[in-house]
Short mmCIF file of C-alpha atoms and ligand atoms in Angstrom, two decimals:
data_model
loop_
_atom_site.label_atom_id
_atom_site.label_comp_id
_atom_site.label_asym_id
_atom_site.label_seq_id
_atom_site.Cartn_x
_atom_site.Cartn_y
_atom_site.Cartn_z
CA MET M 1 -41.42 204.61 92.40
CA PRO M 2 -44.53 203.96 94.99
CA TYR M 3 -45.65 207.50 95.22
CA LEU M 4 -46.08 208.07 91.48
CA GLN M 5 -49.41 206.57 91.85
CA PRO M 6 -51.28 207.87 88.73
CA LYS M 7 -54.75 209.27 91.35
CA GLY M 8 -54.40 209.90 94.87
CA GLY M 9 -52.84 212.06 96.93
CA TRP M 10 -49.62 211.77 99.39
CA ILE M 11 -47.46 212.89 101.79
CA GLU M 12 -43.62 213.19 101.10
CA LEU M 13 -41.21 214.43 103.96
CA ILE M 14 -37.63 215.53 103.50
CA CYS M 15 -36.27 216.49 107.60
CA GLY M 16 -32.55 216.28 108.49
CA SER M 17 -30.39 218.54 110.40
CA MET M 18 -29.21 221.71 109.47
CA PHE M 19 -26.90 222.55 106.32
CA SER M 20 -27.97 219.08 104.92
CA GLY M 21 -30.13 220.22 101.63
CA LYS M 22 -33.29 220.15 102.72
CA THR M 23 -34.89 223.31 100.92
CA GLU M 24 -32.53 222.79 98.01
CA GLU M 25 -34.05 219.14 97.74
CA LEU M 26 -37.83 220.88 97.97
CA ILE M 27 -36.69 223.25 95.40
CA ARG M 28 -35.61 220.55 93.12
CA ARG M 29 -39.04 218.87 93.80
CA VAL M 30 -41.11 221.66 93.19
CA ARG M 31 -38.88 222.78 89.85
CA ARG M 32 -39.69 218.97 88.71
CA ALA M 33 -43.19 219.03 89.32
CA GLU M 34 -43.57 222.31 87.34
CA ILE M 35 -41.84 220.99 84.35
CA ALA M 36 -44.19 218.14 84.48
CA ARG M 37 -46.83 220.84 84.43
CA GLN M 38 -48.21 220.74 88.01
CA ARG M 39 -49.79 223.70 89.70
CA VAL M 40 -47.24 224.38 92.68
CA GLN M 41 -47.99 226.86 95.64
CA VAL M 42 -44.60 226.76 98.07
CA PHE M 43 -45.70 228.46 101.71
CA LYS M 44 -43.22 229.02 104.65
CA PRO M 45 -43.71 230.10 108.23
CA ALA M 46 -43.50 234.14 108.66
CA ILE M 47 -40.86 233.53 111.56
CA ASP M 48 -38.11 232.66 109.12
CA ASN M 49 -36.46 235.52 107.46
CA ARG M 50 -33.14 234.53 107.40
CA TYR M 51 -32.18 235.17 103.73
CA SER M 52 -35.63 236.71 102.12
CA VAL M 53 -39.20 237.19 103.10
CA ASN M 54 -41.26 235.56 100.36
CA HIS M 55 -38.43 233.06 99.18
CA VAL M 56 -37.85 229.76 100.34
CA ALA M 57 -33.65 230.00 100.27
CA SER M 58 -31.33 227.29 100.85
CA HIS M 59 -28.17 227.82 102.78
CA ASP M 60 -26.11 227.53 99.07
CA GLY M 61 -28.42 230.38 97.57
CA LEU M 62 -30.91 228.49 95.71
CA HIS M 63 -34.06 230.48 96.32
CA TYR M 64 -38.04 229.80 95.44
CA GLU M 65 -40.70 232.09 95.98
CA ALA M 66 -43.21 231.56 98.34
CA GLU M 67 -46.10 232.30 99.96
CA ILE M 68 -45.47 233.42 103.68
CA VAL M 69 -48.13 231.87 106.83
CA GLU M 70 -48.46 233.26 110.02
CA LYS M 71 -50.70 229.65 111.29
CA ALA M 72 -50.65 226.74 109.40
CA ALA M 73 -54.66 227.13 109.07
CA ASP M 74 -53.61 229.98 106.29
CA ILE M 75 -52.32 227.69 103.86
CA LEU M 76 -55.82 226.75 103.69
CA ALA M 77 -57.19 229.92 103.23
CA LYS M 78 -54.73 231.18 101.04
CA LEU M 79 -55.00 227.63 98.21
CA ARG M 80 -55.45 228.28 95.08
CA PRO M 81 -58.24 225.71 93.44
CA ASP M 82 -56.51 224.55 90.31
CA THR M 83 -53.25 223.26 92.78
CA THR M 84 -51.91 219.96 92.89
CA VAL M 85 -48.59 220.19 94.45
CA ILE M 86 -48.17 222.25 97.41
CA ALA M 87 -44.40 222.15 99.55
CA ILE M 88 -43.96 223.69 103.03
CA ASP M 89 -40.49 224.30 104.27
CA GLU M 90 -39.89 225.19 107.82
CA ALA M 91 -42.58 222.78 109.10
CA GLN M 92 -41.00 222.71 112.21
CA PHE M 93 -41.98 226.37 113.24
CA LEU M 94 -46.11 225.70 112.42
CA ASP M 95 -48.43 224.91 115.02
CA TRP M 96 -49.74 221.24 114.82
CA THR M 97 -52.70 222.27 112.94
CA VAL M 98 -49.97 221.65 110.24
CA ALA M 99 -50.30 217.91 110.00
CA ASP M 100 -54.31 218.13 110.12
CA VAL M 101 -53.72 220.55 106.74
CA ALA M 102 -50.90 217.76 105.56
CA ARG M 103 -53.47 214.95 105.74
CA LEU M 104 -56.69 216.79 104.30
CA LEU M 105 -54.94 217.93 101.41
CA ALA M 106 -53.43 214.44 100.86
CA ASP M 107 -56.60 212.76 100.95
CA ARG M 108 -57.97 215.39 98.70
CA GLY M 109 -55.55 214.20 96.40
CA LEU M 110 -52.34 216.73 96.49
CA ARG M 111 -48.84 216.03 96.25
CA VAL M 112 -47.64 217.59 99.88
CA ILE M 113 -44.07 217.94 100.11
CA ILE M 114 -42.81 218.77 103.94
CA THR M 115 -39.90 219.73 104.41
CA GLY M 116 -37.97 220.56 108.56
CA LEU M 117 -35.82 219.89 111.31
CA ASP M 118 -36.71 216.56 112.69
CA LEU M 119 -34.78 217.45 115.44
CA ASP M 120 -33.98 220.61 117.57
CA PHE M 121 -30.32 222.16 118.89
CA ARG M 122 -31.38 219.77 122.20
CA GLY M 123 -31.62 216.76 119.66
CA GLU M 124 -35.24 215.98 120.48
CA PRO M 125 -38.20 215.98 118.15
CA PHE M 126 -39.39 219.18 116.74
CA GLY M 127 -42.66 220.72 116.76
CA PRO M 128 -45.47 218.69 114.21
CA MET M 129 -42.47 217.14 112.56
CA PRO M 130 -42.76 213.44 114.29
CA LEU M 131 -46.35 213.37 113.71
CA MET M 132 -46.26 214.12 109.91
CA MET M 133 -42.65 211.76 109.57
CA ALA M 134 -45.20 208.89 110.79
CA GLU M 135 -47.83 209.79 108.38
CA ALA M 136 -45.91 210.50 105.50
CA GLU M 137 -45.65 207.70 102.70
CA MET M 138 -42.35 208.87 101.90
CA VAL M 139 -39.77 210.22 104.61
CA ASP M 140 -36.26 210.94 103.48
CA LYS M 141 -33.28 212.01 106.13
CA LEU M 142 -30.58 213.96 104.60
CA HIS M 143 -27.36 214.39 106.00
CA ALA M 144 -25.02 217.44 106.36
CA ILE M 145 -21.09 217.03 107.63
CA CYS M 146 -20.09 216.99 111.11
CA VAL M 147 -17.99 220.24 110.95
CA VAL M 148 -15.94 218.52 113.85
CA CYS M 149 -14.87 215.09 112.77
CA GLY M 150 -16.01 215.21 108.97
CA ALA M 151 -18.70 211.72 109.55
CA PRO M 152 -22.35 212.32 108.27
CA ALA M 153 -24.32 215.09 110.79
CA SER M 154 -27.58 214.12 111.64
CA ARG M 155 -27.84 217.04 114.54
CA THR M 156 -27.51 220.79 114.86
CA GLN M 157 -25.39 222.30 117.40
CA ARG M 158 -26.34 225.31 118.80
CA LEU M 159 -23.19 227.76 119.76
CA ILE M 160 -23.50 230.81 121.88
CA ASN M 161 -20.24 232.53 122.17
CA GLY M 162 -18.65 229.67 120.57
CA GLN M 163 -20.03 227.36 123.69
CA PRO M 164 -22.56 224.75 123.21
CA ALA M 165 -26.06 225.94 124.02
CA ASN M 166 -27.44 224.86 127.65
CA TYR M 167 -30.47 222.47 127.28
CA HIS M 168 -32.53 224.87 128.98
CA ASP M 169 -32.51 227.57 126.07
CA PRO M 170 -35.13 228.59 124.18
CA VAL M 171 -36.05 226.13 121.42
CA ILE M 172 -36.93 228.90 118.88
CA MET M 173 -33.63 231.05 117.40
CA VAL M 174 -33.66 231.65 113.93
CA GLY M 175 -30.25 231.83 112.73
CA ALA M 176 -27.83 230.39 110.16
CA ASN M 177 -23.89 229.60 110.55
CA GLU M 178 -23.30 232.23 112.71
CA VAL M 179 -24.75 230.34 115.97
CA TYR M 180 -25.23 226.84 114.51
CA GLU M 181 -23.41 223.85 112.84
CA ALA M 182 -23.94 220.47 111.63
CA ARG M 183 -22.44 217.60 113.66
CA CYS M 184 -23.04 213.55 114.21
CA ARG M 185 -24.24 212.09 117.37
CA ASP M 186 -21.12 211.98 118.77
CA CYS M 187 -19.73 215.21 118.62
CA HIS M 188 -23.35 216.92 119.35
CA LYS M 189 -23.01 218.53 122.96
CA VAL M 190 -26.00 220.02 125.02
CA PRO M 191 -24.92 220.76 128.20
CA GLY M 192 -27.36 220.43 131.31
CA ARG M 193 -29.36 217.63 129.56
CA VAL M 194 -30.02 215.00 132.07
CA GLU M 195 -29.69 211.64 130.83
CA ALA M 196 -32.78 210.09 130.63
CA LEU M 197 -32.48 206.42 130.84
CA GLY M 198 -35.08 205.03 132.85
CA ARG M 199 -37.13 208.13 132.87
CA ASP M 200 -40.68 206.37 132.52
CA ALA M 201 -39.55 203.45 134.54
P1 LIG V 1 -32.83 225.18 108.19
O1 LIG V 1 -33.51 223.85 108.44
O2 LIG V 1 -33.41 225.59 106.57
O3 LIG V 1 -31.21 225.13 107.88
O4 LIG V 1 -33.35 225.94 109.16
C1 LIG V 1 -33.64 225.88 110.46
C2 LIG V 1 -33.94 226.90 111.13
O5 LIG V 1 -34.49 226.80 112.59
C3 LIG V 1 -32.60 228.29 111.81
O6 LIG V 1 -33.69 229.54 111.31
C4 LIG V 1 -32.46 227.90 113.04
C5 LIG V 1 -33.29 227.44 113.36
N1 LIG V 1 -33.78 226.71 114.19
C6 LIG V 1 -34.11 226.69 115.86
O7 LIG V 1 -35.17 227.66 115.93
N2 LIG V 1 -34.15 226.15 116.76
C7 LIG V 1 -33.22 224.93 116.92
O8 LIG V 1 -33.24 224.02 117.74
C8 LIG V 1 -32.63 224.59 115.72
C9 LIG V 1 -31.57 223.44 115.37
C10 LIG V 1 -32.98 225.47 114.87
MG1 LIG V 2 -33.75 225.39 104.94
ZN1 LIG V 3 -18.41 214.28 114.20
#
């Protein structure tokens, strides 16, 4: 594997729609790092308290202890000197400084694992994720299963009272399967979206 270099840090990023197994994959990698006797710290933004305040948690019930950060710079403040691996879950909710923090730590020789939504409910890039996707050495896009047609799902549908949420609704809305479902491009609906073909022409 190209990322298993004997020295030097790197950024590996795991993205995809909700219910695609991002946090599950993060926990898998963190557990394996611990078996390899690495010193690991896991962080998550304060905003996401869905399943637990001080754990990262997958929709399937897996969880792992995490430190809460209000802003990306807090990660540097909380970093222990002997840490060799850091993981950040739900990175789409952090401020854009998170990309600088990831770069700084990778440059210092740490392994940096980032997970988050690549796209918001509108199907548009979510916060700092695209920046980190560009910079990461490795990017994995995971897929859920479209609940409408059974195809691989790349998008997250937000439903308000069972109806697709409007394009102009606020981007941030914490929740799980009471508001969101995984869908493929074809089944993903965003009323109010203006088709952007030729927008910059
Ligand atoms: P998950 O990727 O671990 O399933 O969690 C995604 C979180 O992001 C969840 O709390 C819902 C939230 N969210 C938004 O705030 N806005 C969005 O547009 C989408 C798709 C999810
Ligand atoms: Mg998750
Ligand atoms: Zn579909």
